[in-house]
Amino acid sequence: MVKLTIDGAEVEAKEGASVLEAALDAGIFIPHLCKHPDLEAVGGCRLCSVEIDGSGHAVPACKTEVREGMVVSSKAECADRVRRMAMELILAAHPSDCTGCPKYGVCELQSMYQYMGVSAARWRCRARTVATDDSNPLITHMFTRCVRCGRCVRACRELRGVGVLDYQRTEEGVRIGIDGSVSLEEAGCRFCGACVEVCPTGSIIDVLGLNKPERSREDNVVPCRSGCPARIDIPRYLRHVKAGEWEAATAVVREKVPFPETLGNICTHNCQGECKRNYLHGAMSICRLKRAAAVRDTGEWKARTRHDALTGKRVAIVGAGPAGLTAAYYLAEKGHLVTVFEAEEKLGGQLRYGIPAYRLPDEVLDREIATIAEVAQGTDDKPRIEFRCNERVKDVKALLADYDAVLVTVGTFDGTVLRMKGNDLDGVIRNTDFLKASRKGHPMKVDGRVVVLGGGNVAYDCARTAVRLGAKSVDVCCLEAEAVMTSTPEERAEAAEEGVSLHDAYAFTSINETEEGSGKVGSVTIHKIAKFYFDENHRPVTELVEGGELTLPADYVIFAVGQKPEDTAGMGLELTHGPYLVADDEHRTSEKGIFAAGDAVTGTKSVIGAIEGGRESAQAIDRYLGGDGDITEVLLDPEKPEQRIGKPGEHFYDEPVMPQIAPAAERRGSFEPYECPYAEDEAEREASRCLQCDLRLTLERPKLWNEYPQRSAR
């Protein structure tokens, strides 16, 4: 170590360090712009000028190496004169409208000139009139705000090994740009965002509107991870998939959820909706990549699961759907004995009885439930989780006599039937009854013309199940326009291939009899919607198209407009909006010791949402039972991602890889899964498209002057 004095304070620094590094490490602020914590300094900005040993002339602190006994002054007149002139010259060519800049308040340049008390008043200001380049996806370059510090060039070249950005000599002077003035994609940009991260002024920024004000910086940088209710570390497992490390990829997913293969088959993949590659040739196929890893899982991760000592506490869980099974897994791993009560003959809840077998076959679900039981038992003599099927629990309070806590996760199995003319006719079917009957092997007869009312994924599950059961025709009618339907575009496209017709933006008028008094469904009348909105009292208002009435012939009408919990009315717990259980942020109900989670609380959302509800309730119950609520599992050693990602590979700019899918003609008559998992080379190619947005978070954020305990004199 080397001892030196900086502005009167004795400090120690590593041999070979620069004076600027020594000062900043000691908490002494010296202004600087071209230096970034992750980049070598170049000494170009001159803001870090200091005097050494009373020499009477200024040198850049960032390029001056420390030595034993050195005396450094950033307050010396010669250093202050150079620093102030350097800042004045920067400001003379920089826009003065700070409040209109996206980086206002966190701009390093703004922080430093305010700290120094400097303006460009002594100089003739000459604004640069270079147009902003907003022609590229994800990244906007506002040339007028550039101070030519070169950070972005060095980040692109040295940190990432991409080398797209460089200094360009133009008619307007030297500026940062791309050789040949081509687009970022044409130049070979990886869109990693390192240039955005290191820019001190807001010259290179994320495209306006990309970042959402309600999200944290970290969530905006990695929106796929924040879009996942369980916050699975998506970029991390995609890196493992790219490398063909299937076990490691699965371990990353399993650190957050016990159903990786199930989710790989049926997840609504909110993460993909948030993926930044939506703006660059299509979102990553995150869901399919999860499945690709899960089907190749060898189970090595099991050796690293937590298995806390038994606590002597017992928990009852009512409902064996995704929320209940997830909670059971984590509570058992925390040392509690768990009994799961399930009204049906098999476990799984909506996973088994609400999702068609062609999307989620029983063997996948059975395998993952068996894994939950196996891992929870571990090396114990007896299982930590007891499953009791065909037991419908209505008096949940009575369970407190035998259990220390109760969790209600009964899901939503009561299908909603709209109040409209003809809703009681023979041939009207509820979605939940229809799908459950099919999964139980006793499908309802729908051999005629079928109309499904609803526009979500459940509606399409009903429609495509009807196709497979031999319906002559299937029409889906929904209130929403197609652009805002809650079903996924893939579901709608595949259903259309199978012969399902969509009538979007239609109001449901009536279900009509075949003939008056027959009591049987004969047709459905719908009416085209011109405008749909909510008034000032939040009541829905529907304006219809004049003459837009349409009558569809039908023998069966399936209501798929929602579903709600069963049996909750008799549980003696506080309810809201009819049958939904009231639970606070800790998942506590109105009865002490009874908790609730999943769709019975939130309404029907998604499997991944229910799983996260199960995780949260397990944490809350563990705390209630005297634990710390920590259900964290580390199934894989942490690794540092490679910073130097290099130039884009052959398939980086490709559109998403499509897996092998059975033709529609084959799908129409079969409940067998029709989409194959990615082959290994397909998965690796798709994973290679990832932008690795999380690498931005590995870059250290420079501190502003007011964050240093010692602030050098101005």
XYZ file of C-alpha atoms in Angstrom:
714
model
C 0.000 0.000 0.000
C 1.076 3.588 -0.673
C 0.487 6.475 1.745
C -0.211 9.954 0.379
C -2.001 13.159 1.345
C -5.014 14.465 -0.585
C -6.405 17.875 0.377
C -4.876 17.546 3.819
C -6.174 14.043 4.501
C -3.772 11.122 4.763
C -5.001 8.184 2.698
C -3.760 4.771 1.662
C -4.006 3.468 -1.888
C -3.012 0.384 -3.791
C 0.258 0.609 -5.631
C -0.421 1.464 -9.280
C -3.711 3.241 -8.536
C -4.382 6.688 -9.927
C -4.703 9.744 -7.719
C -8.385 9.995 -8.704
C -9.032 6.388 -7.697
C -7.245 6.928 -4.397
C -9.330 10.032 -3.657
C -12.670 8.478 -4.566
C -11.906 5.272 -2.649
C -11.124 7.421 0.392
C -14.447 9.237 0.046
C -12.855 12.451 -1.247
C -14.694 13.832 -4.260
C -12.767 15.264 -7.206
C -14.885 16.217 -10.259
C -14.475 13.914 -13.260
C -16.382 12.869 -16.379
C -14.267 10.672 -18.627
C -13.602 8.250 -15.724
C -16.205 5.569 -14.958
C -15.817 2.874 -12.263
C -15.809 0.129 -14.917
C -13.699 1.940 -17.509
C -10.114 3.117 -17.766
C -9.761 6.878 -17.699
C -8.351 8.773 -20.665
C -7.666 12.165 -19.077
C -9.602 14.055 -21.694
C -12.095 16.081 -19.696
C -9.522 17.816 -17.420
C -12.129 18.186 -14.694
C -10.033 16.066 -12.328
C -7.065 18.429 -12.493
C -4.929 18.554 -9.337
C -1.606 19.984 -8.239
C 1.130 17.569 -7.097
C 3.668 18.528 -4.418
C 3.131 22.257 -4.932
C 4.474 22.137 -8.490
C 2.375 25.099 -9.614
C 0.870 23.306 -12.612
C -2.176 21.078 -13.009
C -2.194 17.410 -14.024
C -5.153 15.034 -14.544
C -5.659 12.999 -11.386
C -7.046 10.101 -13.411
C -3.756 9.642 -15.292
C -1.376 10.348 -12.415
C -0.150 7.318 -10.488
C 0.107 7.507 -6.706
C 3.499 7.311 -4.993
C 4.677 7.229 -1.420
C 4.539 10.603 0.318
C 2.802 12.398 -2.540
C 0.931 15.575 -1.581
C -2.106 16.252 -3.745
C -4.213 19.405 -3.820
C -7.401 19.736 -5.817
C -7.892 23.186 -4.272
C -4.775 24.730 -5.756
C -5.369 27.801 -7.926
C -3.739 26.219 -10.982
C -5.943 23.120 -10.753
C -9.109 25.097 -10.106
C -8.416 27.377 -13.079
C -8.019 24.442 -15.504
C -11.037 22.621 -14.096
C -13.331 25.619 -14.304
C -12.283 26.476 -17.841
C -12.819 22.855 -18.921
C -16.313 22.871 -17.476
C -17.156 26.243 -19.020
C -16.118 25.017 -22.459
C -18.234 21.883 -22.061
C -21.251 23.954 -21.061
C -20.753 26.427 -23.917
C -21.748 23.765 -26.443
C -24.273 21.954 -24.251
C -28.048 22.593 -24.199
C -29.168 24.644 -21.233
C -32.654 23.113 -20.945
C -31.774 20.608 -18.212
C -35.347 20.186 -17.023
C -36.359 18.771 -20.387
C -33.669 16.091 -20.334
C -34.671 12.505 -19.418
C -31.630 12.352 -17.140
C -32.533 15.498 -15.210
C -31.692 15.038 -11.538
C -29.311 12.115 -12.077
C -27.029 13.719 -14.666
C -23.347 13.662 -13.707
C -22.587 16.792 -15.724
C -25.404 18.695 -14.026
C -24.229 17.509 -10.620
C -20.651 18.630 -11.246
C -21.290 22.079 -12.660
C -23.723 22.798 -9.829
C -21.090 21.622 -7.344
C -18.408 23.784 -8.973
C -20.689 26.806 -9.322
C -19.695 27.195 -12.967
C -21.602 28.513 -15.970
C -20.675 29.291 -19.580
C -21.315 33.025 -19.166
C -17.730 33.953 -20.139
C -17.988 32.174 -23.479
C -20.028 32.578 -26.603
C -22.390 29.631 -26.493
C -22.744 27.728 -29.728
C -25.426 25.058 -29.661
C -24.929 22.092 -31.965
C -27.870 21.515 -34.281
C -27.423 17.802 -34.928
C -30.734 15.990 -35.196
C -31.534 13.328 -32.616
C -31.280 9.790 -33.978
C -34.415 7.968 -32.860
C -34.528 5.622 -35.835
C -33.204 2.590 -33.950
C -35.094 0.243 -31.632
C -34.452 0.544 -27.881
C -31.731 3.241 -28.053
C -32.007 6.961 -28.827
C -28.930 9.117 -29.481
C -29.338 12.816 -28.641
C -26.154 14.182 -30.187
C -26.605 17.695 -28.792
C -26.166 16.417 -25.230
C -22.922 14.566 -25.966
C -19.800 15.893 -24.188
C -17.461 13.537 -26.108
C -16.168 11.893 -22.953
C -15.844 8.637 -24.890
C -17.331 6.428 -22.218
C -19.832 4.866 -24.613
C -17.099 4.120 -27.156
C -14.933 2.436 -24.537
C -17.857 0.485 -23.063
C -18.835 -0.817 -26.486
C -15.248 -1.623 -27.397
C -13.560 -2.654 -24.140
C -16.361 -3.925 -21.922
C -18.540 -5.656 -24.480
C -16.123 -6.367 -27.337
C -18.678 -5.194 -29.895
C -16.952 -2.076 -31.231
C -19.886 -0.417 -32.986
C -19.477 3.130 -31.640
C -16.543 5.360 -32.542
C -15.571 9.007 -32.968
C -16.801 10.429 -36.281
C -15.523 13.596 -37.992
C -18.527 15.396 -39.533
C -19.386 18.848 -40.857
C -20.758 19.654 -37.404
C -17.480 18.566 -35.791
C -16.357 15.429 -33.981
C -19.147 13.318 -32.557
C -19.885 9.749 -31.496
C -21.456 7.652 -34.220
C -21.278 4.597 -36.443
C -19.013 4.061 -39.414
C -20.967 4.449 -42.647
C -23.933 6.080 -40.849
C -25.827 2.778 -40.932
C -28.396 1.584 -38.409
C -27.310 -0.012 -35.150
C -28.506 -3.385 -36.396
C -26.600 -3.067 -39.654
C -23.485 -2.104 -37.701
C -23.765 -5.186 -35.471
C -25.031 -3.654 -32.211
C -25.905 -6.137 -29.433
C -28.409 -3.681 -27.871
C -26.973 -4.599 -24.470
C -27.418 -1.030 -23.208
C -23.887 -0.605 -21.844
C -23.583 2.678 -23.740
C -26.784 3.929 -22.117
C -25.579 2.866 -18.697
C -22.228 4.662 -18.819
C -23.367 7.874 -20.557
C -23.040 10.696 -17.997
C -25.390 13.209 -19.621
C -28.377 11.568 -21.248
C -26.977 11.759 -24.759
C -27.552 8.012 -25.238
C -30.768 6.907 -23.568
C -33.371 4.181 -23.608
C -36.094 4.959 -26.125
C -38.632 7.253 -24.490
C -41.602 5.277 -23.189
C -39.615 2.056 -22.790
C -39.127 2.580 -19.065
C -42.222 2.732 -16.877
C -42.257 5.294 -14.058
C -43.939 2.899 -11.615
C -41.065 0.403 -11.909
C -37.664 0.549 -10.237
C -34.527 1.123 -12.257
C -33.625 -2.559 -11.962
C -37.060 -3.634 -13.137
C -36.898 -1.296 -16.120
C -33.470 -2.581 -17.088
C -34.585 -6.250 -16.891
C -38.329 -6.099 -17.611
C -38.718 -9.822 -18.310
C -37.687 -10.668 -14.758
C -39.926 -8.013 -13.239
C -42.799 -9.148 -15.471
C -42.659 -12.636 -13.977
C -44.811 -12.844 -10.811
C -42.288 -15.278 -9.302
C -39.335 -13.139 -10.474
C -37.476 -16.060 -12.029
C -33.981 -14.983 -13.091
C -34.724 -15.297 -16.796
C -31.503 -13.887 -18.315
C -29.484 -16.231 -16.113
C -31.240 -19.406 -17.174
C -31.242 -18.344 -20.814
C -27.448 -18.071 -20.654
C -27.306 -21.652 -19.404
C -29.644 -22.812 -22.166
C -27.449 -21.082 -24.739
C -24.498 -23.043 -23.377
C -26.443 -26.313 -23.427
C -26.349 -26.472 -19.619
C -29.837 -27.896 -19.128
C -29.433 -28.944 -15.509
C -28.134 -25.521 -14.507
C -30.942 -23.761 -16.388
C -33.567 -25.898 -14.638
C -31.945 -25.265 -11.263
C -32.245 -21.507 -11.791
C -35.975 -21.864 -12.525
C -36.504 -24.232 -9.593
C -35.024 -21.721 -7.192
C -38.342 -19.895 -7.598
C -40.980 -22.439 -8.717
C -41.539 -26.192 -8.327
C -43.303 -26.561 -11.708
C -40.770 -25.725 -14.464
C -42.024 -28.193 -17.065
C -45.666 -27.427 -16.368
C -44.998 -23.723 -16.821
C -42.966 -24.480 -19.925
C -46.132 -25.967 -21.399
C -48.863 -23.563 -20.307
C -47.513 -20.346 -18.768
C -49.142 -17.141 -19.993
C -45.564 -15.783 -20.188
C -46.064 -12.198 -19.080
C -42.275 -12.030 -19.266
C -42.364 -12.293 -23.047
C -44.751 -9.363 -23.251
C -42.152 -7.294 -21.386
C -39.134 -8.595 -23.334
C -37.205 -5.821 -25.085
C -36.785 -8.016 -28.131
C -40.418 -7.274 -28.926
C -38.906 -4.195 -30.573
C -36.243 -6.215 -32.389
C -37.600 -9.114 -34.490
C -39.846 -10.623 -31.827
C -39.746 -11.497 -28.131
C -37.614 -14.279 -26.734
C -39.461 -17.611 -26.484
C -38.862 -17.665 -22.739
C -41.635 -20.144 -21.951
C -40.524 -22.680 -24.557
C -36.918 -22.392 -23.393
C -38.041 -23.188 -19.861
C -39.641 -26.356 -21.197
C -36.555 -27.191 -23.261
C -34.449 -27.165 -20.103
C -37.006 -28.952 -17.917
C -37.441 -31.949 -20.238
C -33.672 -32.499 -20.074
C -33.449 -32.148 -16.288
C -31.358 -34.843 -14.592
C -32.339 -33.934 -11.027
C -28.856 -32.987 -9.814
C -30.365 -29.919 -8.152
C -32.169 -32.157 -5.625
C -28.968 -32.578 -3.628
C -28.960 -28.852 -2.855
C -32.557 -28.271 -1.755
C -33.071 -26.943 1.740
C -34.425 -29.410 4.265
C -34.801 -27.720 7.619
C -35.262 -29.713 10.801
C -38.823 -30.620 11.745
C -40.531 -27.941 13.808
C -43.373 -30.000 15.235
C -45.866 -27.618 13.594
C -48.666 -28.849 11.353
C -50.363 -27.025 8.490
C -53.554 -27.935 6.635
C -53.943 -26.830 3.036
C -57.387 -26.932 1.443
C -57.029 -27.255 -2.314
C -54.272 -28.982 -4.302
C -53.893 -26.585 -7.200
C -50.721 -24.688 -8.092
C -50.956 -22.329 -5.102
C -51.647 -25.082 -2.576
C -48.995 -27.480 -3.879
C -46.390 -24.730 -4.026
C -47.121 -23.678 -0.441
C -46.998 -27.316 0.677
C -43.553 -27.745 -0.874
C -41.989 -24.707 0.776
C -43.648 -25.252 4.159
C -42.413 -28.845 4.212
C -38.906 -27.693 3.332
C -39.117 -25.286 6.291
C -39.736 -28.259 8.589
C -43.524 -28.201 8.954
C -45.744 -31.239 8.432
C -48.393 -30.527 5.813
C -51.717 -32.176 5.012
C -53.261 -31.263 1.659
C -57.015 -31.807 1.268
C -58.339 -32.108 -2.289
C -62.018 -32.438 -3.260
C -61.257 -34.239 -6.531
C -59.843 -37.712 -6.976
C -56.497 -36.415 -8.249
C -54.162 -33.575 -7.345
C -53.521 -30.538 -9.511
C -56.589 -28.322 -9.333
C -56.947 -26.209 -12.457
C -53.704 -27.665 -13.798
C -55.450 -31.014 -14.141
C -59.117 -30.129 -14.495
C -59.053 -26.723 -16.156
C -56.348 -27.080 -18.811
C -56.818 -29.481 -21.753
C -54.512 -32.496 -22.000
C -53.140 -31.348 -25.358
C -51.577 -28.413 -23.507
C -50.651 -30.157 -20.254
C -50.685 -33.977 -20.234
C -51.257 -35.807 -16.946
C -47.813 -37.427 -16.988
C -46.069 -34.045 -16.817
C -48.161 -32.904 -13.868
C -47.908 -36.268 -12.096
C -44.131 -36.230 -12.467
C -43.738 -32.751 -10.974
C -46.121 -33.466 -8.080
C -44.183 -36.659 -7.340
C -40.983 -34.607 -7.306
C -42.517 -32.208 -4.785
C -43.355 -35.124 -2.483
C -39.939 -36.754 -2.968
C -37.906 -33.624 -2.307
C -40.077 -32.619 0.655
C -39.514 -35.987 2.329
C -35.795 -35.999 1.628
C -34.042 -38.374 3.999
C -36.906 -38.432 6.521
C -38.469 -41.767 7.446
C -41.956 -40.450 6.759
C -43.387 -38.025 4.186
C -43.651 -34.398 5.246
C -46.645 -33.916 2.949
C -49.778 -36.040 3.227
C -52.212 -35.873 0.297
C -55.867 -36.618 1.024
C -57.968 -36.676 -2.153
C -61.764 -36.948 -2.440
C -62.122 -34.891 0.760
C -64.060 -31.670 0.337
C -63.503 -29.386 3.342
C -66.264 -26.881 4.004
C -65.602 -26.083 7.673
C -62.045 -24.791 7.514
C -62.225 -23.371 11.038
C -62.634 -26.874 12.436
C -59.206 -27.768 11.078
C -57.594 -25.465 13.646
C -58.376 -28.081 16.280
C -55.738 -30.357 14.740
C -53.467 -27.954 12.872
C -51.441 -24.891 13.833
C -52.370 -23.050 10.650
C -54.701 -23.478 7.683
C -54.249 -22.272 4.106
C -57.256 -22.063 1.777
C -56.393 -22.388 -1.920
C -59.618 -23.716 -3.404
C -59.277 -21.969 -6.759
C -62.205 -20.949 -8.957
C -64.274 -23.868 -10.206
C -67.702 -22.214 -10.356
C -68.152 -21.024 -13.938
C -69.989 -17.759 -14.498
C -73.208 -17.661 -16.541
C -74.261 -14.205 -17.724
C -77.714 -12.885 -16.976
C -79.183 -12.861 -20.441
C -82.137 -14.263 -22.291
C -81.831 -17.991 -22.887
C -79.062 -18.687 -20.382
C -81.086 -21.579 -18.921
C -81.797 -23.427 -22.167
C -80.827 -27.036 -22.753
C -77.383 -26.909 -24.415
C -75.972 -24.060 -22.311
C -72.756 -25.206 -20.623
C -70.375 -23.652 -18.092
C -66.692 -23.595 -18.993
C -65.554 -25.250 -15.766
C -67.996 -28.148 -16.136
C -67.074 -28.626 -19.784
C -63.317 -28.731 -19.288
C -63.457 -30.808 -16.123
C -65.690 -33.433 -17.750
C -63.283 -33.725 -20.647
C -60.271 -34.142 -18.373
C -62.057 -36.765 -16.295
C -62.685 -38.852 -19.377
C -66.442 -38.252 -19.525
C -66.719 -35.440 -22.079
C -69.977 -33.627 -22.690
C -71.690 -34.170 -26.004
C -71.035 -31.275 -28.385
C -71.426 -32.889 -31.795
C -73.287 -29.963 -33.330
C -72.629 -26.244 -33.731
C -70.854 -24.669 -30.760
C -70.654 -20.995 -29.795
C -68.219 -20.001 -27.044
C -68.857 -16.702 -25.275
C -65.619 -15.203 -23.977
C -62.224 -14.131 -25.268
C -59.610 -15.401 -22.842
C -57.409 -18.455 -22.958
C -60.105 -20.462 -21.153
C -62.555 -19.614 -23.921
C -60.077 -20.930 -26.447
C -59.462 -24.027 -24.333
C -63.204 -24.664 -24.554
C -63.322 -23.943 -28.283
C -60.385 -26.186 -29.151
C -61.676 -28.944 -26.875
C -65.029 -28.775 -28.693
C -63.179 -29.142 -31.997
C -61.484 -32.285 -30.698
C -64.809 -33.670 -29.464
C -66.259 -33.505 -32.974
C -68.171 -30.219 -33.092
C -69.429 -29.386 -36.589
C -68.460 -25.730 -36.173
C -67.042 -23.582 -33.387
C -67.446 -19.795 -33.081
C -65.817 -17.653 -30.394
C -67.552 -14.365 -29.559
C -66.084 -11.744 -27.237
C -66.649 -8.158 -26.136
C -63.064 -7.039 -26.688
C -61.504 -6.136 -29.994
C -58.879 -8.676 -30.990
C -56.009 -6.301 -30.259
C -56.911 -6.229 -26.554
C -58.178 -9.784 -26.071
C -56.662 -11.564 -23.079
C -56.038 -14.793 -24.966
C -52.575 -15.120 -26.449
C -52.059 -14.485 -30.169
C -50.666 -18.015 -30.498
C -53.864 -19.521 -29.094
C -56.009 -17.563 -31.520
C -53.819 -18.390 -34.511
C -53.690 -22.096 -33.753
C -57.431 -22.211 -33.091
C -58.099 -20.507 -36.423
C -56.004 -23.178 -38.131
C -58.232 -25.770 -36.477
C -61.359 -24.097 -37.855
C -62.436 -21.875 -34.960
C -64.034 -18.599 -36.109
C -63.607 -15.404 -34.095
C -66.208 -12.641 -33.762
C -64.470 -9.914 -31.774
C -66.021 -6.709 -30.419
C -69.534 -8.118 -30.144
C -72.066 -7.713 -27.346
C -74.078 -10.791 -26.373
C -77.782 -10.113 -26.977
C -79.618 -13.397 -26.507
C -79.519 -17.165 -26.706
C -82.461 -18.296 -28.775
C -84.544 -21.489 -28.842
C -84.734 -23.740 -31.883
C -88.428 -22.921 -31.859
C -90.596 -21.296 -29.253
C -91.187 -23.594 -26.298
C -88.585 -26.190 -27.316
C -86.268 -25.310 -24.422
C -83.235 -26.071 -26.579
C -80.494 -23.820 -27.919
C -80.974 -22.944 -31.573
C -78.897 -19.799 -32.132
C -77.053 -16.908 -30.498
C -77.634 -13.257 -31.356
C -74.713 -10.846 -30.969
C -74.320 -7.168 -31.851
C -71.218 -5.371 -33.151
C -69.772 -2.831 -30.710
C -68.837 0.637 -31.930
C -67.359 1.837 -28.653
C -66.811 0.341 -25.211
C -65.645 2.392 -22.217
C -66.242 3.138 -18.529
C -68.097 6.253 -17.433
C -67.181 8.591 -14.570
C -68.803 6.151 -12.125
C -66.692 3.282 -13.535
C -69.722 1.641 -15.060
C -69.277 -0.034 -18.460
C -70.883 1.729 -21.403
C -71.414 -0.075 -24.697
C -72.306 1.773 -27.884
C -73.557 -0.548 -30.635
C -73.205 -0.301 -34.396
C -76.544 0.473 -36.010
C -77.635 -2.572 -37.980
C -74.708 -4.593 -36.599
C -76.775 -7.505 -35.331
C -75.632 -11.040 -36.188
C -77.298 -14.366 -35.379
C -75.140 -17.489 -35.300
C -76.725 -20.949 -35.520
C -75.882 -22.994 -32.439
C -76.727 -26.254 -30.710
C -74.492 -25.609 -27.711
C -73.372 -22.408 -25.985
C -70.391 -22.476 -23.638
C -70.041 -19.592 -21.208
C -66.337 -18.807 -20.747
C -66.684 -15.321 -19.271
C -65.156 -15.997 -15.889
C -65.262 -18.278 -12.887
C -65.369 -17.912 -9.141
C -64.681 -19.947 -5.982
C -66.959 -22.708 -4.749
C -67.842 -23.414 -1.106
C -66.353 -20.223 0.330
C -69.752 -18.877 1.388
C -69.967 -21.508 4.129
C -66.445 -21.132 5.492
C -67.281 -18.369 7.943
C -64.543 -16.127 6.566
C -64.877 -12.549 5.365
C -65.698 -12.372 1.660
C -65.576 -9.668 -0.999
C -67.164 -9.238 -4.428
C -69.367 -12.239 -3.721
C -67.453 -15.450 -3.009
C -63.846 -14.207 -2.978
C -61.851 -14.531 0.239
C -60.498 -11.397 1.877
C -56.782 -11.699 2.667
C -54.242 -9.030 3.585
C -50.677 -8.616 2.346
C -49.638 -11.449 4.641
C -52.414 -13.654 3.209
C -54.218 -13.605 6.568
C -57.992 -13.975 6.477
C -60.486 -12.649 9.000
C -59.868 -15.726 11.184
C -56.618 -15.976 13.138
C -54.510 -18.881 11.920
C -56.319 -19.189 8.589
C -54.614 -17.916 5.441
C -55.718 -17.792 1.806
C -53.997 -17.537 -1.553
C -54.405 -18.082 -5.278
C -57.425 -17.478 -7.470
C -59.876 -17.709 -4.557
C -58.384 -14.391 -3.385
C -57.236 -12.667 -6.555
C -59.745 -13.977 -9.064
C -58.672 -16.141 -11.973
C -55.303 -14.869 -13.131
C -52.560 -17.270 -14.142
C -50.755 -20.380 -12.983
C -47.539 -18.468 -12.350
C -49.524 -15.900 -10.357
C -51.048 -18.675 -8.241
C -47.601 -20.203 -7.686
C -46.294 -16.882 -6.429
C -49.319 -16.657 -4.137
C -48.346 -20.061 -2.780
C -44.770 -18.885 -2.178
C -45.894 -15.739 -0.394
C -48.397 -17.585 1.804
C -45.750 -20.171 2.759
C -43.494 -17.340 3.893
C -46.314 -15.738 5.888
C -47.358 -19.008 7.547
C -43.757 -19.837 8.462
C -43.454 -16.452 10.168
C -46.773 -17.041 11.938
C -45.436 -20.363 13.224
C -42.306 -18.710 14.615
C -39.984 -19.060 11.630
C -38.130 -16.385 9.714
C -40.191 -16.709 6.536
C -37.094 -17.320 4.429
C -37.888 -19.961 1.786
C -34.870 -19.135 -0.361
C -33.200 -22.038 -2.102
C -29.793 -21.837 -3.778
C -29.670 -24.764 -6.178
C -26.719 -23.535 -8.215
C -23.467 -21.787 -7.372
C -23.612 -18.107 -8.326
C -21.616 -17.225 -11.413
C -20.412 -13.959 -12.898
C -21.764 -13.508 -16.415
C -19.211 -12.823 -19.115
C -19.045 -9.081 -19.692
C -17.321 -9.274 -23.062
C -20.171 -10.682 -25.134
C -18.558 -9.942 -28.494
C -20.093 -9.322 -31.863
C -23.542 -10.766 -32.641
C -23.655 -14.385 -33.729
C -25.162 -15.771 -36.907
C -28.724 -16.001 -35.559
C -28.790 -12.976 -33.241
C -31.066 -10.900 -35.482
C -33.331 -13.832 -36.413
C -37.007 -13.967 -35.560
C -38.012 -16.439 -32.798
C -37.324 -20.094 -33.501
C -40.545 -22.023 -33.999
C -40.688 -25.580 -32.636
C -42.157 -28.488 -34.520
C -45.970 -28.310 -34.347
C -48.369 -30.958 -35.621
C -50.514 -29.880 -38.596
C -54.029 -28.645 -37.807
C -55.588 -31.691 -39.483
C -53.814 -33.958 -36.987
C -54.563 -31.728 -34.010
C -58.303 -31.554 -34.604
C -58.996 -35.138 -33.583
C -56.451 -35.674 -30.825
C -55.845 -34.628 -27.233
C -52.173 -35.567 -27.514
C -49.686 -32.696 -27.074
C -49.120 -31.182 -30.481
C -46.074 -28.990 -29.876
C -42.685 -30.648 -29.535
C -40.090 -29.260 -27.125
C -37.221 -27.468 -28.785
C -34.452 -29.716 -30.024
C -31.147 -28.894 -28.336
C -29.809 -26.903 -31.271
C -33.119 -25.022 -31.610
C -33.085 -24.071 -27.916
C -29.468 -22.941 -28.001
C -30.115 -20.868 -31.127
C -33.184 -19.216 -29.627
C -31.391 -18.488 -26.345
C -28.563 -16.835 -28.278
C -31.020 -14.079 -29.278
C -31.206 -12.793 -25.681
C -29.973 -9.212 -25.254
C -28.666 -10.026 -21.750
C -30.166 -6.827 -20.387
C -29.094 -7.761 -16.857
C -25.444 -7.102 -17.716
C -26.242 -3.408 -17.299
C -26.861 -4.023 -13.608
C -23.327 -5.359 -13.179
C -21.924 -1.937 -14.073
C -21.226 0.272 -11.084
C -23.194 3.487 -10.890
C -20.936 6.525 -10.459
C -21.629 8.471 -7.290
C -22.697 12.089 -7.493
C -20.729 14.624 -5.462
C -23.237 14.797 -2.618
C -22.816 11.062 -1.978
C -19.200 11.428 -0.867
C -18.453 11.991 2.840
C -15.614 14.402 2.017
C -16.182 16.916 -0.751
C -13.171 18.589 -2.216
C -13.287 22.411 -2.223
C -14.926 23.991 -5.226
